[in-house]
Short mmCIF file of N, CA and C in Angstrom, two decimals:
data_model
loop_
_atom_site.label_atom_id
_atom_site.label_comp_id
_atom_site.label_asym_id
_atom_site.label_seq_id
_atom_site.Cartn_x
_atom_site.Cartn_y
_atom_site.Cartn_z
N MET Z 1 14.25 33.27 2.98
CA MET Z 1 15.09 32.10 2.80
C MET Z 1 15.17 31.76 1.31
N THR Z 2 16.35 31.52 0.83
CA THR Z 2 16.56 31.12 -0.55
C THR Z 2 16.67 29.60 -0.60
N LEU Z 3 15.88 29.03 -1.47
CA LEU Z 3 15.89 27.58 -1.63
C LEU Z 3 17.12 27.18 -2.44
N GLU Z 4 17.94 26.31 -1.87
CA GLU Z 4 19.10 25.82 -2.61
C GLU Z 4 18.66 24.61 -3.43
N GLU Z 5 19.03 24.63 -4.71
CA GLU Z 5 18.65 23.55 -5.61
C GLU Z 5 19.88 23.02 -6.33
N ILE Z 6 19.75 21.78 -6.79
CA ILE Z 6 20.86 21.12 -7.47
C ILE Z 6 20.28 20.26 -8.60
N SER Z 7 20.99 20.20 -9.71
CA SER Z 7 20.54 19.38 -10.83
C SER Z 7 20.81 17.90 -10.54
N PRO Z 8 20.12 17.02 -11.24
CA PRO Z 8 20.39 15.59 -11.04
C PRO Z 8 21.86 15.22 -11.26
N ARG Z 9 22.47 15.72 -12.32
CA ARG Z 9 23.88 15.37 -12.58
C ARG Z 9 24.81 15.88 -11.48
N GLN Z 10 24.57 17.10 -11.01
CA GLN Z 10 25.38 17.64 -9.91
C GLN Z 10 25.18 16.80 -8.65
N ALA Z 11 23.93 16.44 -8.38
CA ALA Z 11 23.64 15.63 -7.20
C ALA Z 11 24.32 14.27 -7.29
N PHE Z 12 24.26 13.66 -8.47
CA PHE Z 12 24.88 12.35 -8.65
C PHE Z 12 26.38 12.41 -8.35
N LEU Z 13 27.03 13.47 -8.79
CA LEU Z 13 28.47 13.63 -8.55
C LEU Z 13 28.78 13.85 -7.08
N ARG Z 14 27.81 14.31 -6.30
CA ARG Z 14 28.01 14.60 -4.88
C ARG Z 14 27.33 13.58 -3.95
N LEU Z 15 26.84 12.47 -4.49
CA LEU Z 15 26.07 11.52 -3.68
C LEU Z 15 26.81 11.06 -2.43
N SER Z 16 28.10 10.88 -2.52
CA SER Z 16 28.84 10.39 -1.35
C SER Z 16 28.86 11.41 -0.21
N ASP Z 17 28.58 12.67 -0.52
CA ASP Z 17 28.57 13.72 0.50
C ASP Z 17 27.17 14.04 1.02
N LEU Z 18 26.15 13.45 0.40
CA LEU Z 18 24.77 13.81 0.70
C LEU Z 18 24.00 12.65 1.32
N GLU Z 19 23.10 12.98 2.20
CA GLU Z 19 22.12 12.02 2.72
C GLU Z 19 20.86 12.22 1.89
N VAL Z 20 20.47 11.21 1.11
CA VAL Z 20 19.33 11.34 0.22
C VAL Z 20 18.06 11.00 0.99
N VAL Z 21 17.12 11.94 1.00
CA VAL Z 21 15.85 11.78 1.69
C VAL Z 21 14.73 11.92 0.66
N ASP Z 22 14.00 10.86 0.45
CA ASP Z 22 12.91 10.84 -0.53
C ASP Z 22 11.61 11.10 0.23
N VAL Z 23 10.88 12.15 -0.18
CA VAL Z 23 9.67 12.55 0.55
C VAL Z 23 8.38 12.09 -0.12
N ARG Z 24 8.50 11.17 -1.08
CA ARG Z 24 7.29 10.62 -1.72
C ARG Z 24 6.65 9.59 -0.79
N ARG Z 25 5.50 9.11 -1.19
CA ARG Z 25 4.85 8.03 -0.44
C ARG Z 25 5.48 6.69 -0.84
N GLU Z 26 5.24 5.68 -0.03
CA GLU Z 26 5.83 4.35 -0.24
C GLU Z 26 5.55 3.81 -1.64
N HIS Z 27 4.30 3.93 -2.12
CA HIS Z 27 3.98 3.37 -3.44
C HIS Z 27 4.76 4.09 -4.55
N GLU Z 28 5.10 5.35 -4.36
CA GLU Z 28 5.90 6.07 -5.35
C GLU Z 28 7.36 5.65 -5.27
N PHE Z 29 7.85 5.55 -4.04
CA PHE Z 29 9.24 5.16 -3.79
C PHE Z 29 9.53 3.81 -4.43
N GLN Z 30 8.58 2.88 -4.30
CA GLN Z 30 8.72 1.54 -4.88
C GLN Z 30 8.16 1.48 -6.30
N GLY Z 31 7.69 2.61 -6.82
CA GLY Z 31 6.98 2.65 -8.09
C GLY Z 31 7.84 2.78 -9.33
N PRO Z 32 7.22 3.20 -10.44
CA PRO Z 32 7.84 3.14 -11.77
C PRO Z 32 9.08 4.02 -11.95
N LEU Z 33 9.20 5.11 -11.21
CA LEU Z 33 10.39 5.95 -11.36
C LEU Z 33 11.57 5.44 -10.54
N GLY Z 34 11.32 4.44 -9.71
CA GLY Z 34 12.38 3.91 -8.86
C GLY Z 34 12.79 4.94 -7.82
N HIS Z 35 13.96 4.71 -7.23
CA HIS Z 35 14.49 5.68 -6.27
C HIS Z 35 16.01 5.64 -6.30
N VAL Z 36 16.61 6.67 -5.77
CA VAL Z 36 18.06 6.75 -5.69
C VAL Z 36 18.53 5.69 -4.71
N GLU Z 37 19.50 4.89 -5.14
CA GLU Z 37 20.05 3.83 -4.28
C GLU Z 37 20.50 4.43 -2.96
N GLY Z 38 20.08 3.81 -1.87
CA GLY Z 38 20.48 4.26 -0.54
C GLY Z 38 19.62 5.38 0.03
N ALA Z 39 18.60 5.81 -0.71
CA ALA Z 39 17.74 6.88 -0.23
C ALA Z 39 16.95 6.43 0.99
N ARG Z 40 16.70 7.36 1.86
CA ARG Z 40 15.88 7.14 3.05
C ARG Z 40 14.47 7.63 2.72
N LEU Z 41 13.47 6.79 2.91
CA LEU Z 41 12.08 7.19 2.66
C LEU Z 41 11.52 7.88 3.89
N LEU Z 42 11.09 9.12 3.71
CA LEU Z 42 10.49 9.90 4.79
C LEU Z 42 9.39 10.75 4.16
N PRO Z 43 8.18 10.19 4.00
CA PRO Z 43 7.11 10.90 3.31
C PRO Z 43 6.84 12.29 3.89
N LEU Z 44 6.58 13.24 3.02
CA LEU Z 44 6.38 14.63 3.44
C LEU Z 44 5.37 14.78 4.57
N PRO Z 45 4.21 14.09 4.55
CA PRO Z 45 3.27 14.26 5.67
C PRO Z 45 3.84 13.82 7.02
N GLU Z 46 4.89 13.00 7.02
CA GLU Z 46 5.49 12.50 8.26
C GLU Z 46 6.77 13.25 8.64
N LEU Z 47 7.19 14.17 7.80
CA LEU Z 47 8.51 14.79 7.95
C LEU Z 47 8.70 15.44 9.32
N GLU Z 48 7.80 16.29 9.71
CA GLU Z 48 7.97 17.00 10.98
C GLU Z 48 8.02 16.04 12.16
N ALA Z 49 7.15 15.05 12.17
CA ALA Z 49 7.10 14.09 13.28
C ALA Z 49 8.34 13.21 13.33
N ARG Z 50 8.99 12.99 12.18
CA ARG Z 50 10.13 12.07 12.13
C ARG Z 50 11.47 12.79 11.90
N VAL Z 51 11.48 14.09 12.06
CA VAL Z 51 12.69 14.86 11.78
C VAL Z 51 13.88 14.40 12.61
N GLY Z 52 13.64 13.84 13.77
CA GLY Z 52 14.71 13.34 14.63
C GLY Z 52 15.48 12.17 14.02
N GLU Z 53 14.92 11.52 13.00
CA GLU Z 53 15.60 10.41 12.33
C GLU Z 53 16.68 10.87 11.35
N LEU Z 54 16.67 12.16 11.03
CA LEU Z 54 17.63 12.68 10.05
C LEU Z 54 18.98 12.93 10.70
N PRO Z 55 20.04 12.61 10.00
CA PRO Z 55 21.38 12.84 10.56
C PRO Z 55 21.68 14.34 10.64
N ARG Z 56 22.44 14.70 11.62
CA ARG Z 56 22.85 16.11 11.79
C ARG Z 56 24.25 16.26 11.22
N GLY Z 57 24.54 17.43 10.68
CA GLY Z 57 25.89 17.73 10.22
C GLY Z 57 26.23 17.20 8.84
N ARG Z 58 25.25 16.64 8.15
CA ARG Z 58 25.48 16.15 6.80
C ARG Z 58 24.43 16.78 5.89
N PRO Z 59 24.82 17.31 4.74
CA PRO Z 59 23.83 17.92 3.86
C PRO Z 59 22.80 16.90 3.39
N LEU Z 60 21.54 17.34 3.31
CA LEU Z 60 20.44 16.49 2.91
C LEU Z 60 20.05 16.83 1.47
N LEU Z 61 19.86 15.81 0.65
CA LEU Z 61 19.32 15.98 -0.70
C LEU Z 61 17.87 15.52 -0.64
N LEU Z 62 16.94 16.44 -0.84
CA LEU Z 62 15.52 16.13 -0.77
C LEU Z 62 15.01 15.82 -2.18
N VAL Z 63 14.28 14.70 -2.29
CA VAL Z 63 13.85 14.16 -3.57
C VAL Z 63 12.36 13.84 -3.53
N CYS Z 64 11.68 14.13 -4.65
CA CYS Z 64 10.29 13.69 -4.83
C CYS Z 64 10.09 13.35 -6.30
N ARG Z 65 8.88 13.32 -6.76
CA ARG Z 65 8.60 12.97 -8.16
C ARG Z 65 9.06 14.06 -9.12
N SER Z 66 8.71 15.34 -8.82
CA SER Z 66 8.98 16.43 -9.76
C SER Z 66 9.77 17.59 -9.19
N GLY Z 67 10.03 17.57 -7.90
CA GLY Z 67 10.77 18.65 -7.26
C GLY Z 67 9.91 19.62 -6.47
N VAL Z 68 8.61 19.47 -6.53
CA VAL Z 68 7.70 20.38 -5.83
C VAL Z 68 7.61 20.04 -4.34
N ARG Z 69 7.28 18.79 -4.03
CA ARG Z 69 7.18 18.40 -2.61
C ARG Z 69 8.51 18.47 -1.91
N SER Z 70 9.59 18.12 -2.62
CA SER Z 70 10.91 18.20 -1.98
C SER Z 70 11.30 19.65 -1.70
N ALA Z 71 10.85 20.59 -2.53
CA ALA Z 71 11.10 22.02 -2.25
C ALA Z 71 10.37 22.42 -0.97
N ARG Z 72 9.11 21.96 -0.82
CA ARG Z 72 8.37 22.23 0.41
C ARG Z 72 9.07 21.60 1.61
N ALA Z 73 9.61 20.41 1.43
CA ALA Z 73 10.32 19.73 2.52
C ALA Z 73 11.55 20.54 2.94
N CYS Z 74 12.28 21.07 1.95
CA CYS Z 74 13.45 21.91 2.27
C CYS Z 74 13.04 23.11 3.11
N GLU Z 75 11.94 23.75 2.72
CA GLU Z 75 11.45 24.91 3.48
C GLU Z 75 11.01 24.50 4.88
N GLN Z 76 10.36 23.38 4.98
CA GLN Z 76 9.89 22.88 6.28
C GLN Z 76 11.09 22.58 7.18
N LEU Z 77 12.11 21.92 6.64
CA LEU Z 77 13.29 21.61 7.44
C LEU Z 77 14.02 22.88 7.88
N ALA Z 78 14.11 23.85 6.99
CA ALA Z 78 14.76 25.12 7.35
C ALA Z 78 14.01 25.78 8.50
N ALA Z 79 12.67 25.76 8.46
CA ALA Z 79 11.87 26.35 9.53
C ALA Z 79 12.08 25.62 10.85
N LEU Z 80 12.42 24.33 10.77
CA LEU Z 80 12.67 23.52 11.97
C LEU Z 80 14.13 23.61 12.43
N GLY Z 81 14.95 24.33 11.66
CA GLY Z 81 16.36 24.47 12.00
C GLY Z 81 17.19 23.26 11.64
N VAL Z 82 16.72 22.47 10.67
CA VAL Z 82 17.43 21.26 10.24
C VAL Z 82 18.02 21.52 8.86
N GLY Z 83 19.23 21.11 8.67
CA GLY Z 83 19.83 21.29 7.34
C GLY Z 83 21.33 21.27 7.44
N PRO Z 84 21.98 21.62 6.39
CA PRO Z 84 21.45 22.20 5.16
C PRO Z 84 20.72 21.16 4.32
N ALA Z 85 19.67 21.63 3.64
CA ALA Z 85 18.88 20.77 2.76
C ALA Z 85 18.88 21.37 1.36
N VAL Z 86 19.05 20.50 0.37
CA VAL Z 86 19.13 20.90 -1.03
C VAL Z 86 18.03 20.17 -1.79
N ASN Z 87 17.33 20.89 -2.66
CA ASN Z 87 16.24 20.32 -3.44
C ASN Z 87 16.76 19.79 -4.77
N LEU Z 88 16.35 18.58 -5.14
CA LEU Z 88 16.68 18.01 -6.45
C LEU Z 88 15.73 18.59 -7.48
N VAL Z 89 16.26 19.43 -8.37
CA VAL Z 89 15.45 20.07 -9.40
C VAL Z 89 14.86 19.01 -10.33
N GLY Z 90 13.55 19.04 -10.49
CA GLY Z 90 12.88 18.11 -11.40
C GLY Z 90 12.63 16.74 -10.81
N GLY Z 91 13.10 16.48 -9.60
CA GLY Z 91 12.85 15.23 -8.90
C GLY Z 91 13.29 13.99 -9.67
N MET Z 92 12.61 12.89 -9.38
CA MET Z 92 12.96 11.60 -10.01
C MET Z 92 12.63 11.58 -11.50
N ILE Z 93 11.72 12.44 -11.94
CA ILE Z 93 11.47 12.52 -13.38
C ILE Z 93 12.74 13.00 -14.06
N ALA Z 94 13.34 14.08 -13.57
CA ALA Z 94 14.57 14.62 -14.16
C ALA Z 94 15.73 13.65 -13.98
N TRP Z 95 15.80 13.00 -12.83
CA TRP Z 95 16.87 12.02 -12.56
C TRP Z 95 16.84 10.91 -13.61
N ASN Z 96 15.64 10.39 -13.88
CA ASN Z 96 15.48 9.34 -14.89
C ASN Z 96 15.80 9.86 -16.28
N HIS Z 97 15.33 11.06 -16.61
CA HIS Z 97 15.61 11.63 -17.94
C HIS Z 97 17.11 11.84 -18.14
N ALA Z 98 17.82 12.09 -17.06
CA ALA Z 98 19.28 12.27 -17.15
C ALA Z 98 20.00 10.93 -17.30
N GLY Z 99 19.27 9.83 -17.21
CA GLY Z 99 19.87 8.51 -17.37
C GLY Z 99 20.71 8.07 -16.18
N LEU Z 100 20.44 8.61 -15.02
CA LEU Z 100 21.21 8.27 -13.82
C LEU Z 100 20.65 6.99 -13.19
N PRO Z 101 21.49 6.27 -12.47
CA PRO Z 101 21.06 4.97 -11.93
C PRO Z 101 19.96 5.10 -10.87
N VAL Z 102 19.03 4.16 -10.93
CA VAL Z 102 17.95 4.10 -9.94
C VAL Z 102 17.81 2.67 -9.43
N LYS Z 103 17.27 2.56 -8.26
CA LYS Z 103 16.84 1.26 -7.74
C LYS Z 103 15.46 1.07 -8.35
N PRO Z 104 15.34 0.13 -9.30
CA PRO Z 104 14.09 0.02 -10.07
C PRO Z 104 12.95 -0.59 -9.28
N MET Z 105 11.76 -0.39 -9.83
CA MET Z 105 10.56 -1.02 -9.31
C MET Z 105 10.72 -2.54 -9.45
N GLU Z 106 10.29 -3.27 -8.44
CA GLU Z 106 10.40 -4.73 -8.48
C GLU Z 106 9.06 -5.36 -8.11
N ALA Z 107 8.14 -5.42 -9.06
CA ALA Z 107 6.86 -6.07 -8.81
C ALA Z 107 7.09 -7.57 -8.70
N ARG Z 108 6.51 -8.18 -7.68
CA ARG Z 108 6.72 -9.61 -7.44
C ARG Z 108 5.60 -10.47 -8.04
N SER Z 109 4.53 -9.82 -8.51
CA SER Z 109 3.41 -10.58 -9.08
C SER Z 109 2.64 -9.66 -10.03
N LEU Z 110 1.80 -10.28 -10.86
CA LEU Z 110 0.95 -9.49 -11.75
C LEU Z 110 -0.01 -8.62 -10.95
N SER Z 111 -0.51 -9.15 -9.85
CA SER Z 111 -1.41 -8.40 -8.99
C SER Z 111 -0.71 -7.15 -8.42
N GLU Z 112 0.52 -7.33 -7.96
CA GLU Z 112 1.28 -6.20 -7.41
C GLU Z 112 1.57 -5.17 -8.50
N LEU Z 113 1.91 -5.64 -9.68
CA LEU Z 113 2.16 -4.72 -10.79
C LEU Z 113 0.90 -3.93 -11.13
N LEU Z 114 -0.24 -4.61 -11.21
CA LEU Z 114 -1.50 -3.93 -11.51
C LEU Z 114 -1.83 -2.91 -10.42
N ASP Z 115 -1.61 -3.27 -9.16
CA ASP Z 115 -1.83 -2.33 -8.05
C ASP Z 115 -0.94 -1.09 -8.20
N THR Z 116 0.30 -1.29 -8.62
CA THR Z 116 1.23 -0.18 -8.79
C THR Z 116 0.77 0.72 -9.94
N VAL Z 117 0.34 0.11 -11.02
CA VAL Z 117 -0.18 0.89 -12.16
C VAL Z 117 -1.38 1.72 -11.71
N ILE Z 118 -2.29 1.11 -10.99
CA ILE Z 118 -3.50 1.81 -10.52
C ILE Z 118 -3.13 2.95 -9.58
N ALA Z 119 -2.21 2.71 -8.65
CA ALA Z 119 -1.79 3.77 -7.72
C ALA Z 119 -1.17 4.93 -8.49
N TRP Z 120 -0.36 4.63 -9.50
CA TRP Z 120 0.28 5.69 -10.29
C TRP Z 120 -0.77 6.48 -11.07
N VAL Z 121 -1.70 5.79 -11.73
CA VAL Z 121 -2.75 6.48 -12.49
C VAL Z 121 -3.59 7.36 -11.56
N ALA Z 122 -3.92 6.84 -10.39
CA ALA Z 122 -4.70 7.63 -9.43
C ALA Z 122 -3.94 8.90 -9.06
N GLN Z 123 -2.65 8.77 -8.84
CA GLN Z 123 -1.86 9.94 -8.46
C GLN Z 123 -1.78 10.96 -9.59
N VAL Z 124 -1.42 10.52 -10.78
CA VAL Z 124 -1.20 11.48 -11.88
C VAL Z 124 -2.51 12.06 -12.41
N SER Z 125 -3.62 11.39 -12.15
CA SER Z 125 -4.91 11.90 -12.61
C SER Z 125 -5.73 12.52 -11.47
N SER Z 126 -5.16 12.52 -10.26
CA SER Z 126 -5.83 13.07 -9.08
C SER Z 126 -7.22 12.44 -8.88
N ARG Z 127 -7.23 11.11 -8.97
CA ARG Z 127 -8.48 10.38 -8.81
C ARG Z 127 -8.30 9.31 -7.74
N GLU Z 128 -9.38 8.84 -7.21
CA GLU Z 128 -9.37 7.82 -6.18
C GLU Z 128 -9.00 6.48 -6.81
N SER Z 129 -8.11 5.75 -6.16
CA SER Z 129 -7.61 4.50 -6.74
C SER Z 129 -8.71 3.45 -6.94
N GLY Z 130 -9.71 3.40 -6.08
CA GLY Z 130 -10.80 2.45 -6.25
C GLY Z 130 -11.58 2.72 -7.53
N LEU Z 131 -11.77 3.99 -7.84
CA LEU Z 131 -12.46 4.36 -9.08
C LEU Z 131 -11.62 4.00 -10.30
N VAL Z 132 -10.31 4.26 -10.22
CA VAL Z 132 -9.41 3.91 -11.33
C VAL Z 132 -9.45 2.40 -11.56
N ARG Z 133 -9.37 1.63 -10.49
CA ARG Z 133 -9.40 0.16 -10.60
C ARG Z 133 -10.70 -0.30 -11.25
N ALA Z 134 -11.82 0.21 -10.78
CA ALA Z 134 -13.12 -0.21 -11.31
C ALA Z 134 -13.23 0.13 -12.80
N GLU Z 135 -12.82 1.34 -13.18
CA GLU Z 135 -12.90 1.73 -14.58
C GLU Z 135 -11.99 0.89 -15.46
N LEU Z 136 -10.80 0.61 -14.97
CA LEU Z 136 -9.85 -0.17 -15.75
C LEU Z 136 -10.35 -1.61 -15.96
N ILE Z 137 -10.80 -2.23 -14.91
CA ILE Z 137 -11.29 -3.61 -15.01
C ILE Z 137 -12.56 -3.67 -15.84
N ASP Z 138 -13.45 -2.69 -15.65
CA ASP Z 138 -14.67 -2.63 -16.47
C ASP Z 138 -14.31 -2.45 -17.95
N GLY Z 139 -13.33 -1.62 -18.23
CA GLY Z 139 -12.89 -1.41 -19.62
C GLY Z 139 -12.34 -2.68 -20.23
N LEU Z 140 -11.62 -3.47 -19.46
CA LEU Z 140 -11.09 -4.74 -19.97
C LEU Z 140 -12.22 -5.71 -20.26
N ARG Z 141 -13.20 -5.74 -19.40
CA ARG Z 141 -14.34 -6.65 -19.61
C ARG Z 141 -15.17 -6.23 -20.82
N ARG Z 142 -15.43 -4.95 -20.92
CA ARG Z 142 -16.32 -4.44 -21.95
C ARG Z 142 -15.65 -4.40 -23.33
N ASN Z 143 -14.44 -3.87 -23.39
CA ASN Z 143 -13.78 -3.63 -24.67
C ASN Z 143 -12.92 -4.79 -25.16
N ASP Z 144 -12.50 -5.63 -24.27
CA ASP Z 144 -11.56 -6.68 -24.66
C ASP Z 144 -12.10 -8.07 -24.38
N HIS Z 145 -13.40 -8.20 -24.49
CA HIS Z 145 -14.05 -9.51 -24.42
C HIS Z 145 -13.72 -10.28 -23.15
N ALA Z 146 -13.91 -9.62 -22.03
CA ALA Z 146 -13.77 -10.24 -20.71
C ALA Z 146 -12.37 -10.77 -20.43
N VAL Z 147 -11.36 -10.01 -20.81
CA VAL Z 147 -9.98 -10.39 -20.48
C VAL Z 147 -9.79 -10.26 -18.97
N ASP Z 148 -9.19 -11.25 -18.37
CA ASP Z 148 -8.89 -11.23 -16.94
C ASP Z 148 -7.72 -10.30 -16.70
N ALA Z 149 -7.93 -9.28 -15.84
CA ALA Z 149 -6.90 -8.28 -15.58
C ALA Z 149 -5.66 -8.86 -14.92
N LEU Z 150 -5.79 -10.03 -14.27
CA LEU Z 150 -4.64 -10.60 -13.56
C LEU Z 150 -3.91 -11.66 -14.37
N THR Z 151 -3.91 -11.50 -15.67
CA THR Z 151 -3.07 -12.32 -16.55
C THR Z 151 -2.08 -11.39 -17.23
N ARG Z 152 -1.05 -11.94 -17.82
CA ARG Z 152 -0.07 -11.10 -18.54
C ARG Z 152 -0.77 -10.30 -19.64
N ALA Z 153 -1.66 -10.97 -20.37
CA ALA Z 153 -2.40 -10.28 -21.44
C ALA Z 153 -3.29 -9.18 -20.87
N GLY Z 154 -3.90 -9.45 -19.73
CA GLY Z 154 -4.76 -8.45 -19.09
C GLY Z 154 -3.99 -7.22 -18.65
N VAL Z 155 -2.84 -7.43 -18.03
CA VAL Z 155 -2.03 -6.30 -17.59
C VAL Z 155 -1.50 -5.53 -18.80
N ALA Z 156 -1.09 -6.25 -19.84
CA ALA Z 156 -0.62 -5.59 -21.06
C ALA Z 156 -1.72 -4.72 -21.67
N LEU Z 157 -2.95 -5.24 -21.73
CA LEU Z 157 -4.07 -4.45 -22.25
C LEU Z 157 -4.40 -3.28 -21.33
N ALA Z 158 -4.29 -3.50 -20.03
CA ALA Z 158 -4.53 -2.40 -19.08
C ALA Z 158 -3.55 -1.26 -19.34
N LEU Z 159 -2.30 -1.59 -19.62
CA LEU Z 159 -1.30 -0.56 -19.91
C LEU Z 159 -1.65 0.20 -21.19
N VAL Z 160 -2.17 -0.50 -22.18
CA VAL Z 160 -2.60 0.16 -23.42
C VAL Z 160 -3.75 1.12 -23.11
N HIS Z 161 -4.72 0.68 -22.31
CA HIS Z 161 -5.85 1.54 -21.94
C HIS Z 161 -5.37 2.76 -21.16
N VAL Z 162 -4.47 2.55 -20.22
CA VAL Z 162 -3.94 3.65 -19.42
C VAL Z 162 -3.24 4.67 -20.32
N GLU Z 163 -2.38 4.18 -21.19
CA GLU Z 163 -1.66 5.10 -22.08
C GLU Z 163 -2.63 5.91 -22.93
N SER Z 164 -3.61 5.24 -23.51
CA SER Z 164 -4.58 5.91 -24.37
C SER Z 164 -5.36 6.97 -23.59
N ALA Z 165 -5.84 6.60 -22.41
CA ALA Z 165 -6.63 7.54 -21.61
C ALA Z 165 -5.80 8.75 -21.18
N LEU Z 166 -4.56 8.52 -20.78
CA LEU Z 166 -3.73 9.63 -20.30
C LEU Z 166 -3.27 10.52 -21.45
N ARG Z 167 -3.08 9.97 -22.62
CA ARG Z 167 -2.72 10.80 -23.77
C ARG Z 167 -3.89 11.67 -24.22
N GLN Z 168 -5.10 11.22 -23.97
CA GLN Z 168 -6.28 11.99 -24.35
C GLN Z 168 -6.59 13.09 -23.34
N SER Z 169 -6.10 12.92 -22.12
CA SER Z 169 -6.32 13.95 -21.10
C SER Z 169 -5.02 14.73 -20.94
N SER Z 170 -4.70 15.09 -19.75
CA SER Z 170 -3.43 15.82 -19.52
C SER Z 170 -2.32 14.80 -19.32
N THR Z 171 -1.43 14.70 -20.29
CA THR Z 171 -0.35 13.72 -20.26
C THR Z 171 0.64 14.07 -19.14
N PRO Z 172 0.83 13.15 -18.18
CA PRO Z 172 1.80 13.43 -17.10
C PRO Z 172 3.23 13.44 -17.64
N PRO Z 173 4.12 14.22 -17.05
CA PRO Z 173 5.49 14.32 -17.55
C PRO Z 173 6.29 13.03 -17.46
N ASP Z 174 5.85 12.10 -16.63
CA ASP Z 174 6.56 10.84 -16.49
C ASP Z 174 5.85 9.69 -17.19
N LEU Z 175 4.95 9.98 -18.13
CA LEU Z 175 4.20 8.92 -18.81
C LEU Z 175 5.12 7.92 -19.48
N GLU Z 176 6.02 8.37 -20.33
CA GLU Z 176 6.91 7.45 -21.06
C GLU Z 176 7.79 6.65 -20.11
N LEU Z 177 8.38 7.34 -19.12
CA LEU Z 177 9.24 6.65 -18.15
C LEU Z 177 8.47 5.58 -17.38
N SER Z 178 7.28 5.92 -16.94
CA SER Z 178 6.49 4.99 -16.13
C SER Z 178 6.00 3.82 -16.97
N LEU Z 179 5.51 4.08 -18.17
CA LEU Z 179 5.06 2.98 -19.03
C LEU Z 179 6.20 2.03 -19.34
N ALA Z 180 7.39 2.58 -19.61
CA ALA Z 180 8.55 1.73 -19.89
C ALA Z 180 8.89 0.87 -18.67
N SER Z 181 8.81 1.43 -17.49
CA SER Z 181 9.07 0.68 -16.27
C SER Z 181 8.04 -0.42 -16.07
N PHE Z 182 6.77 -0.10 -16.31
CA PHE Z 182 5.72 -1.12 -16.18
C PHE Z 182 5.95 -2.24 -17.19
N GLN Z 183 6.32 -1.89 -18.39
CA GLN Z 183 6.56 -2.91 -19.44
C GLN Z 183 7.76 -3.81 -19.06
N ARG Z 184 8.82 -3.22 -18.51
CA ARG Z 184 9.97 -4.02 -18.07
C ARG Z 184 9.56 -5.00 -16.98
N SER Z 185 8.76 -4.52 -16.04
CA SER Z 185 8.29 -5.40 -14.96
C SER Z 185 7.43 -6.52 -15.51
N LEU Z 186 6.54 -6.19 -16.43
CA LEU Z 186 5.67 -7.20 -17.02
C LEU Z 186 6.48 -8.26 -17.76
N ALA Z 187 7.55 -7.83 -18.41
CA ALA Z 187 8.38 -8.77 -19.20
C ALA Z 187 9.08 -9.81 -18.31
N VAL Z 188 9.36 -9.48 -17.06
CA VAL Z 188 10.05 -10.42 -16.18
C VAL Z 188 9.12 -11.25 -15.31
N LEU Z 189 7.85 -10.91 -15.32
CA LEU Z 189 6.89 -11.68 -14.50
C LEU Z 189 6.40 -12.91 -15.22
#
């Protein structure tokens, strides 16, 4: 089977013909990269069990963060006889880099924003979110004179710590996009 792929710009031009299926988890779908307006959230681990929810006779555009999970989803759907399914090359990272419209992250509180930051760091660093939270809050207490993480200043400092730590380790490809999204959310809270 040959995996059919499409660039973000090509996909954008064909959106009216495609059913967009995002296979990320909920926290990613609502997270810093946003999602394609009108996309249906169907996380990859649930895909086979929920395949009956997908429309028949309409091409599916499969989307994830980088294009890896959505490629697996395309293969899985083909094996189930569902399709045609097309993979978005580069996922939401490439979509954002192309400057295409997204439904942005909408944190409703500082606590929710901090939770989203922690979930993202846990994902991109392959670490448990409880450990990320503990290290981040401990770092704020130790290095920034007991700054409360649930204040605007605390979240701003947490973002500085996150950026510094991720730049020193393996920098994720969506670091700049995600930090900018977190900063926009912080500015409106």
